[in-house]
mmCIF file of C-alpha atoms in Angstrom:
data_model
loop_
_atom_site.group_PDB
_atom_site.id
_atom_site.type_symbol
_atom_site.label_atom_id
_atom_site.label_comp_id
_atom_site.label_asym_id
_atom_site.label_seq_id
_atom_site.Cartn_x
_atom_site.Cartn_y
_atom_site.Cartn_z
ATOM 1 C CA UNK F 1 0.000 0.000 0.000
ATOM 2 C CA UNK F 2 2.643 2.516 1.073
ATOM 3 C CA UNK F 3 5.745 2.928 -1.077
ATOM 4 C CA UNK F 4 7.801 5.518 0.835
ATOM 5 C CA UNK F 5 8.013 7.864 3.790
ATOM 6 C CA UNK F 6 8.090 11.588 3.023
ATOM 7 C CA UNK F 7 9.870 13.578 5.741
ATOM 8 C CA UNK F 8 8.839 17.238 5.592
ATOM 9 C CA UNK F 9 11.224 19.688 7.229
ATOM 10 C CA UNK F 10 11.501 23.457 7.493
ATOM 11 C CA UNK F 11 14.309 25.975 7.747
ATOM 12 C CA UNK F 12 15.165 27.223 11.222
ATOM 13 C CA UNK F 13 15.514 30.928 11.965
ATOM 14 C CA UNK F 14 19.293 30.577 11.636
ATOM 15 C CA UNK F 15 19.057 28.702 8.342
ATOM 16 C CA UNK F 16 16.785 31.422 6.956
ATOM 17 C CA UNK F 17 19.262 34.103 8.014
ATOM 18 C CA UNK F 18 22.182 32.256 6.417
ATOM 19 C CA UNK F 19 20.221 32.137 3.156
ATOM 20 C CA UNK F 20 19.549 35.853 3.486
ATOM 21 C CA UNK F 21 23.078 36.937 4.436
ATOM 22 C CA UNK F 22 25.079 34.150 2.736
ATOM 23 C CA UNK F 23 27.209 33.176 5.746
ATOM 24 C CA UNK F 24 26.692 32.248 9.376
ATOM 25 C CA UNK F 25 29.164 34.968 10.375
ATOM 26 C CA UNK F 26 27.089 37.644 8.665
ATOM 27 C CA UNK F 27 23.933 36.222 10.223
ATOM 28 C CA UNK F 28 25.540 36.448 13.668
ATOM 29 C CA UNK F 29 26.551 40.060 13.042
ATOM 30 C CA UNK F 30 22.956 40.919 12.070
ATOM 31 C CA UNK F 31 21.419 39.205 15.112
ATOM 32 C CA UNK F 32 23.825 40.688 17.622
ATOM 33 C CA UNK F 33 23.556 44.130 16.015
ATOM 34 C CA UNK F 34 19.807 43.870 16.669
ATOM 35 C CA UNK F 35 20.538 43.207 20.350
ATOM 36 C CA UNK F 36 19.534 39.548 20.331
ATOM 37 C CA UNK F 37 21.345 36.504 21.682
ATOM 38 C CA UNK F 38 22.827 34.525 18.798
ATOM 39 C CA UNK F 39 23.338 31.520 21.080
ATOM 40 C CA UNK F 40 19.576 30.986 21.113
ATOM 41 C CA UNK F 41 19.498 30.842 17.318
ATOM 42 C CA UNK F 42 22.360 28.315 17.305
ATOM 43 C CA UNK F 43 20.786 26.175 20.014
ATOM 44 C CA UNK F 44 17.454 26.051 18.199
ATOM 45 C CA UNK F 45 19.154 25.155 14.917
ATOM 46 C CA UNK F 46 21.287 22.465 16.541
ATOM 47 C CA UNK F 47 18.315 20.883 18.313
ATOM 48 C CA UNK F 48 16.307 20.796 15.092
ATOM 49 C CA UNK F 49 19.152 19.346 13.015
ATOM 50 C CA UNK F 50 19.781 16.607 15.580
ATOM 51 C CA UNK F 51 16.072 15.764 15.635
ATOM 52 C CA UNK F 52 15.944 15.489 11.831
ATOM 53 C CA UNK F 53 19.119 13.384 11.685
ATOM 54 C CA UNK F 54 17.745 11.097 14.370
ATOM 55 C CA UNK F 55 14.434 10.786 12.565
ATOM 56 C CA UNK F 56 16.067 9.666 9.335
ATOM 57 C CA UNK F 57 17.504 6.650 11.132
ATOM 58 C CA UNK F 58 14.341 6.132 13.218
ATOM 59 C CA UNK F 59 12.238 5.983 10.067
ATOM 60 C CA UNK F 60 14.138 3.033 8.633
ATOM 61 C CA UNK F 61 11.087 0.777 8.420
ATOM 62 C CA UNK F 62 11.888 -0.866 5.114
ATOM 63 C CA UNK F 63 10.668 1.967 2.895
ATOM 64 C CA UNK F 64 12.652 4.712 1.137
ATOM 65 C CA UNK F 65 12.714 8.019 3.037
ATOM 66 C CA UNK F 66 12.516 11.209 0.953
ATOM 67 C CA UNK F 67 13.210 14.504 2.701
ATOM 68 C CA UNK F 68 11.290 17.521 1.356
ATOM 69 C CA UNK F 69 11.568 21.144 2.444
ATOM 70 C CA UNK F 70 8.342 22.879 3.402
ATOM 71 C CA UNK F 71 8.718 25.386 0.540
ATOM 72 C CA UNK F 72 8.462 22.568 -2.016
ATOM 73 C CA UNK F 73 5.336 20.926 -0.606
ATOM 74 C CA UNK F 74 2.799 22.912 -2.733
ATOM 75 C CA UNK F 75 4.415 21.569 -5.918
ATOM 76 C CA UNK F 76 5.386 18.100 -4.642
ATOM 77 C CA UNK F 77 3.577 15.249 -6.367
ATOM 78 C CA UNK F 78 1.868 13.131 -3.700
ATOM 79 C CA UNK F 79 0.684 9.873 -5.250
ATOM 80 C CA UNK F 80 -1.398 8.628 -2.327
ATOM 81 C CA UNK F 81 1.143 5.935 -1.429
ATOM 82 C CA UNK F 82 3.191 7.905 1.096
ATOM 83 C CA UNK F 83 3.255 8.154 4.856
ATOM 84 C CA UNK F 84 4.015 11.807 5.566
ATOM 85 C CA UNK F 85 6.035 12.824 8.620
ATOM 86 C CA UNK F 86 6.215 16.554 9.400
ATOM 87 C CA UNK F 87 8.848 17.695 11.891
ATOM 88 C CA UNK F 88 8.574 21.294 13.010
ATOM 89 C CA UNK F 89 6.116 23.706 14.525
ATOM 90 C CA UNK F 90 2.354 23.181 14.626
ATOM 91 C CA UNK F 91 1.993 25.474 11.632
ATOM 92 C CA UNK F 92 4.034 23.082 9.513
ATOM 93 C CA UNK F 93 1.478 20.314 10.049
ATOM 94 C CA UNK F 94 -1.393 22.682 9.246
ATOM 95 C CA UNK F 95 0.205 23.741 5.979
ATOM 96 C CA UNK F 96 1.312 20.266 4.894
ATOM 97 C CA UNK F 97 -2.110 18.734 5.631
ATOM 98 C CA UNK F 98 -3.712 20.712 2.787
ATOM 99 C CA UNK F 99 -1.540 19.063 0.158
ATOM 100 C CA UNK F 100 -1.196 15.411 1.176
ATOM 101 C CA UNK F 101 -4.743 14.320 0.365
ATOM 102 C CA UNK F 102 -5.904 11.298 2.333
ATOM 103 C CA UNK F 103 -2.422 10.124 3.307
ATOM 104 C CA UNK F 104 -1.810 9.731 7.051
ATOM 105 C CA UNK F 105 0.199 12.590 8.547
ATOM 106 C CA UNK F 106 2.488 12.091 11.544
ATOM 107 C CA UNK F 107 3.418 15.295 13.393
ATOM 108 C CA UNK F 108 6.727 15.223 15.300
ATOM 109 C CA UNK F 109 7.769 17.804 17.896
ATOM 110 C CA UNK F 110 11.546 18.296 17.604
ATOM 111 C CA UNK F 111 11.787 20.791 20.471
ATOM 112 C CA UNK F 112 9.066 20.553 23.182
ATOM 113 C CA UNK F 113 10.722 23.380 25.119
ATOM 114 C CA UNK F 114 9.937 25.777 22.262
ATOM 115 C CA UNK F 115 6.835 24.401 20.538
ATOM 116 C CA UNK F 116 3.411 23.777 22.082
ATOM 117 C CA UNK F 117 2.884 20.722 19.916
ATOM 118 C CA UNK F 118 -0.923 20.689 19.727
ATOM 119 C CA UNK F 119 -0.587 19.110 16.280
ATOM 120 C CA UNK F 120 2.697 17.366 17.130
ATOM 121 C CA UNK F 121 1.757 14.431 19.359
ATOM 122 C CA UNK F 122 5.006 12.490 18.859
ATOM 123 C CA UNK F 123 8.577 13.057 19.979
ATOM 124 C CA UNK F 124 11.360 11.951 17.613
ATOM 125 C CA UNK F 125 11.880 8.766 19.609
ATOM 126 C CA UNK F 126 8.189 7.852 19.142
ATOM 127 C CA UNK F 127 8.060 8.432 15.378
ATOM 128 C CA UNK F 128 9.150 4.940 14.375
ATOM 129 C CA UNK F 129 6.380 3.231 16.341
ATOM 130 C CA UNK F 130 3.791 5.705 14.970
ATOM 131 C CA UNK F 131 4.870 4.985 11.393
ATOM 132 C CA UNK F 132 4.996 1.253 12.054
ATOM 133 C CA UNK F 133 1.447 1.252 13.421
ATOM 134 C CA UNK F 134 0.326 3.203 10.370
ATOM 135 C CA UNK F 135 1.932 0.655 8.047
ATOM 136 C CA UNK F 136 0.150 -2.144 9.894
ATOM 137 C CA UNK F 137 -3.215 -0.335 9.856
ATOM 138 C CA UNK F 138 -3.296 -0.037 13.651
ATOM 139 C CA UNK F 139 -2.774 3.716 14.041
ATOM 140 C CA UNK F 140 -5.323 5.995 15.693
ATOM 141 C CA UNK F 141 -6.296 8.685 13.185
ATOM 142 C CA UNK F 142 -8.307 11.885 13.594
ATOM 143 C CA UNK F 143 -10.272 13.025 10.552
ATOM 144 C CA UNK F 144 -9.875 16.812 10.627
ATOM 145 C CA UNK F 145 -12.344 18.948 8.658
ATOM 146 C CA UNK F 146 -10.773 21.374 6.166
ATOM 147 C CA UNK F 147 -12.237 24.562 4.692
ATOM 148 C CA UNK F 148 -12.456 25.232 0.957
ATOM 149 C CA UNK F 149 -12.653 28.427 -1.085
ATOM 150 C CA UNK F 150 -13.457 27.932 -4.760
ATOM 151 C CA UNK F 151 -13.541 30.621 -7.431
ATOM 152 C CA UNK F 152 -15.848 30.570 -10.447
ATOM 153 C CA UNK F 153 -12.904 29.675 -12.724
ATOM 154 C CA UNK F 154 -12.257 26.470 -10.759
ATOM 155 C CA UNK F 155 -9.291 27.629 -8.671
ATOM 156 C CA UNK F 156 -9.420 26.168 -5.168
ATOM 157 C CA UNK F 157 -7.702 26.846 -1.866
ATOM 158 C CA UNK F 158 -7.895 24.625 1.220
ATOM 159 C CA UNK F 159 -7.323 25.623 4.835
ATOM 160 C CA UNK F 160 -6.569 23.543 7.906
ATOM 161 C CA UNK F 161 -7.203 26.356 10.414
ATOM 162 C CA UNK F 162 -8.745 29.322 8.637
ATOM 163 C CA UNK F 163 -9.331 31.257 5.450
ATOM 164 C CA UNK F 164 -9.036 35.036 5.195
ATOM 165 C CA UNK F 165 -10.912 36.855 2.436
ATOM 166 C CA UNK F 166 -10.153 40.543 2.081
ATOM 167 C CA UNK F 167 -7.547 43.107 1.044
ATOM 168 C CA UNK F 168 -3.840 42.298 0.992
ATOM 169 C CA UNK F 169 -2.972 45.528 2.853
ATOM 170 C CA UNK F 170 -4.624 47.485 5.671
ATOM 171 C CA UNK F 171 -7.195 49.136 3.381
ATOM 172 C CA UNK F 172 -10.859 48.153 3.605
ATOM 173 C CA UNK F 173 -12.120 45.142 1.694
ATOM 174 C CA UNK F 174 -15.201 45.747 -0.456
ATOM 175 C CA UNK F 175 -17.436 42.898 -1.543
ATOM 176 C CA UNK F 176 -20.967 41.573 -1.630
ATOM 177 C CA UNK F 177 -21.787 38.767 0.779
ATOM 178 C CA UNK F 178 -24.561 36.204 0.368
ATOM 179 C CA UNK F 179 -25.534 33.912 3.218
ATOM 180 C CA UNK F 180 -28.703 32.390 4.620
ATOM 181 C CA UNK F 181 -30.917 33.750 1.861
ATOM 182 C CA UNK F 182 -29.711 37.314 2.453
ATOM 183 C CA UNK F 183 -27.205 39.493 0.626
ATOM 184 C CA UNK F 184 -25.418 42.686 1.543
ATOM 185 C CA UNK F 185 -22.712 45.039 0.280
ATOM 186 C CA UNK F 186 -19.979 45.364 2.885
ATOM 187 C CA UNK F 187 -16.807 47.281 3.625
ATOM 188 C CA UNK F 188 -14.724 45.637 6.358
ATOM 189 C CA UNK F 189 -11.314 44.444 7.458
ATOM 190 C CA UNK F 190 -12.083 41.145 5.762
ATOM 191 C CA UNK F 191 -13.923 37.908 6.460
ATOM 192 C CA UNK F 192 -12.439 35.146 8.606
ATOM 193 C CA UNK F 193 -13.624 31.561 8.108
ATOM 194 C CA UNK F 194 -12.489 29.028 10.700
ATOM 195 C CA UNK F 195 -12.452 25.251 10.908
ATOM 196 C CA UNK F 196 -12.859 23.379 14.168
ATOM 197 C CA UNK F 197 -9.090 22.981 14.416
ATOM 198 C CA UNK F 198 -8.656 26.721 13.979
ATOM 199 C CA UNK F 199 -11.474 27.843 16.244
ATOM 200 C CA UNK F 200 -9.129 28.139 19.235
ATOM 201 C CA UNK F 201 -6.780 30.411 17.257
ATOM 202 C CA UNK F 202 -7.563 33.519 15.200
ATOM 203 C CA UNK F 203 -11.315 33.124 15.641
ATOM 204 C CA UNK F 204 -10.957 33.089 19.424
ATOM 205 C CA UNK F 205 -9.135 36.443 19.314
ATOM 206 C CA UNK F 206 -12.120 37.997 17.514
ATOM 207 C CA UNK F 207 -14.398 36.796 20.303
ATOM 208 C CA UNK F 208 -11.922 38.010 22.935
ATOM 209 C CA UNK F 209 -12.144 41.501 21.424
ATOM 210 C CA UNK F 210 -15.947 41.386 21.240
ATOM 211 C CA UNK F 211 -16.241 40.181 24.834
ATOM 212 C CA UNK F 212 -13.847 42.844 26.098
ATOM 213 C CA UNK F 213 -15.683 45.656 24.334
ATOM 214 C CA UNK F 214 -19.032 44.338 25.539
ATOM 215 C CA UNK F 215 -17.822 44.368 29.144
ATOM 216 C CA UNK F 216 -16.387 47.878 28.733
ATOM 217 C CA UNK F 217 -19.761 49.161 27.545
ATOM 218 C CA UNK F 218 -21.704 47.507 30.342
ATOM 219 C CA UNK F 219 -23.092 44.574 28.387
ATOM 220 C CA UNK F 220 -23.047 40.850 29.065
ATOM 221 C CA UNK F 221 -20.548 39.012 26.863
ATOM 222 C CA UNK F 222 -21.718 35.946 24.985
ATOM 223 C CA UNK F 223 -19.790 32.704 24.722
ATOM 224 C CA UNK F 224 -17.250 32.167 21.939
ATOM 225 C CA UNK F 225 -17.984 29.570 19.289
ATOM 226 C CA UNK F 226 -16.062 26.349 19.661
ATOM 227 C CA UNK F 227 -16.027 23.520 17.147
ATOM 228 C CA UNK F 228 -14.524 20.057 17.272
ATOM 229 C CA UNK F 229 -11.769 19.151 14.842
ATOM 230 C CA UNK F 230 -14.104 16.708 13.109
ATOM 231 C CA UNK F 231 -17.078 19.097 13.044
ATOM 232 C CA UNK F 232 -18.414 19.345 9.488
ATOM 233 C CA UNK F 233 -19.256 23.036 9.995
ATOM 234 C CA UNK F 234 -17.144 26.147 9.522
ATOM 235 C CA UNK F 235 -17.586 29.384 11.453
ATOM 236 C CA UNK F 236 -17.264 32.797 9.796
ATOM 237 C CA UNK F 237 -17.061 36.327 11.188
ATOM 238 C CA UNK F 238 -16.856 39.697 9.455
ATOM 239 C CA UNK F 239 -14.029 41.788 10.899
ATOM 240 C CA UNK F 240 -14.916 45.395 11.717
ATOM 241 C CA UNK F 241 -17.785 45.962 9.233
ATOM 242 C CA UNK F 242 -18.336 49.623 8.408
ATOM 243 C CA UNK F 243 -21.868 50.988 8.074
ATOM 244 C CA UNK F 244 -22.442 53.629 5.407
ATOM 245 C CA UNK F 245 -24.916 54.481 2.673
ATOM 246 C CA UNK F 246 -23.280 51.841 0.521
ATOM 247 C CA UNK F 247 -22.329 49.153 3.043
ATOM 248 C CA UNK F 248 -24.097 47.341 5.869
ATOM 249 C CA UNK F 249 -23.363 45.206 8.889
ATOM 250 C CA UNK F 250 -26.316 42.871 9.223
ATOM 251 C CA UNK F 251 -24.472 39.719 8.153
ATOM 252 C CA UNK F 252 -21.620 39.511 10.639
ATOM 253 C CA UNK F 253 -21.196 35.800 11.346
ATOM 254 C CA UNK F 254 -22.626 32.329 11.154
ATOM 255 C CA UNK F 255 -21.956 28.684 10.427
ATOM 256 C CA UNK F 256 -21.172 27.345 6.973
ATOM 257 C CA UNK F 257 -22.225 23.827 6.007
ATOM 258 C CA UNK F 258 -22.355 21.771 2.844
ATOM 259 C CA UNK F 259 -25.976 22.889 2.480
ATOM 260 C CA UNK F 260 -25.415 26.543 3.464
ATOM 261 C CA UNK F 261 -22.465 28.069 1.638
ATOM 262 C CA UNK F 262 -20.975 31.510 2.174
ATOM 263 C CA UNK F 263 -20.648 33.393 -1.127
ATOM 264 C CA UNK F 264 -18.508 36.504 -1.547
ATOM 265 C CA UNK F 265 -18.262 38.627 -4.704
ATOM 266 C CA UNK F 266 -15.274 40.961 -4.849
ATOM 267 C CA UNK F 267 -15.657 44.647 -5.567
ATOM 268 C CA UNK F 268 -11.959 45.402 -5.171
ATOM 269 C CA UNK F 269 -10.246 46.541 -8.398
ATOM 270 C CA UNK F 270 -6.895 45.354 -7.020
ATOM 271 C CA UNK F 271 -5.322 43.911 -3.888
ATOM 272 C CA UNK F 272 -8.094 41.444 -3.063
ATOM 273 C CA UNK F 273 -6.863 38.057 -1.828
ATOM 274 C CA UNK F 274 -7.911 34.818 -0.210
ATOM 275 C CA UNK F 275 -5.186 33.177 1.848
ATOM 276 C CA UNK F 276 -5.148 30.229 4.186
ATOM 277 C CA UNK F 277 -3.607 29.429 7.558
ATOM 278 C CA UNK F 278 -1.783 32.738 7.881
ATOM 279 C CA UNK F 279 0.400 32.053 4.827
ATOM 280 C CA UNK F 280 0.126 35.134 2.642
ATOM 281 C CA UNK F 281 2.123 33.442 -0.121
ATOM 282 C CA UNK F 282 -0.498 30.682 -0.274
ATOM 283 C CA UNK F 283 -3.301 32.680 -1.867
ATOM 284 C CA UNK F 284 -5.881 33.173 -4.598
ATOM 285 C CA UNK F 285 -6.355 36.549 -6.262
ATOM 286 C CA UNK F 286 -9.768 37.961 -5.359
ATOM 287 C CA UNK F 287 -10.168 40.976 -7.624
ATOM 288 C CA UNK F 288 -13.265 42.682 -8.976
ATOM 289 C CA UNK F 289 -15.590 40.215 -10.656
ATOM 290 C CA UNK F 290 -14.290 37.183 -8.754
ATOM 291 C CA UNK F 291 -16.830 35.140 -6.809
ATOM 292 C CA UNK F 292 -15.734 32.811 -4.018
ATOM 293 C CA UNK F 293 -17.853 30.021 -2.636
ATOM 294 C CA UNK F 294 -16.816 28.953 0.875
ATOM 295 C CA UNK F 295 -17.804 25.554 2.227
ATOM 296 C CA UNK F 296 -16.458 22.572 4.189
ATOM 297 C CA UNK F 297 -14.056 20.646 1.970
ATOM 298 C CA UNK F 298 -14.793 17.079 0.975
ATOM 299 C CA UNK F 299 -11.144 16.297 1.699
ATOM 300 C CA UNK F 300 -10.183 15.783 5.327
ATOM 301 C CA UNK F 301 -6.768 15.688 6.934
ATOM 302 C CA UNK F 302 -5.841 12.374 8.591
ATOM 303 C CA UNK F 303 -3.649 13.065 11.611
ATOM 304 C CA UNK F 304 -2.028 10.125 13.357
ATOM 305 C CA UNK F 305 -2.431 10.446 17.137
ATOM 306 C CA UNK F 306 -1.621 8.378 20.223
#
């Protein structure tokens, strides 16, 4: 069934700086000139490299191991016959999950002292047993609901945590929104659509703001929306809608299902985007005339857990 193990890695802060400044010496000069401790950069890089080196030997389960950098994942050809192991921060798992299809994904925490590891249930020493159980069909797997944005020309973008639809810069986003049998022209800071996995992240900060303002004005705050990772619904909120003669604020949030899509039609001549999981380079252009249909994706991420 499985033909190889794909080990997805990422560049550390130090590795990124070496690419930027060409040498480690120049990177050190830049960091120390900024008043930061270069030893922390070196320690993080060393810990990560040792974890990756150890994983390569740990993952010797009789299948070829192919190491792929995170930047190459969007263009990597997944055939459906790989076990994917992502070693890095939680965000690495979220971004890889959109591209691997139905293949099982094993998240490995290389540095528990630095990373929370919500999506990284395994330490490097546990990775071999997790992969072995997956090969034998005995692994526990969580089916995580993804979000999907699809344009009228067929372009599609998936999100593990959330989608953002709006303007690339700080200017207001202008669009028409259709939801629940209603439609409205809006001008706002953009629309946030969250999955269950992402509901404790960006979405929760929107509710924290709303609750704080409600308390400040003498009101009674409501409860934030929480969704399970497997929940087939998405939650959307409109960020800072502006009321004017040409824009309203009646449609400010709700739940998106397979039967109840969220539809947005751009009225931005330029700078409109849809991006996923906080990765601005992972985007669709959402300019004037573009229509995006937001709904739960048919594809689900399959995360291997304990």
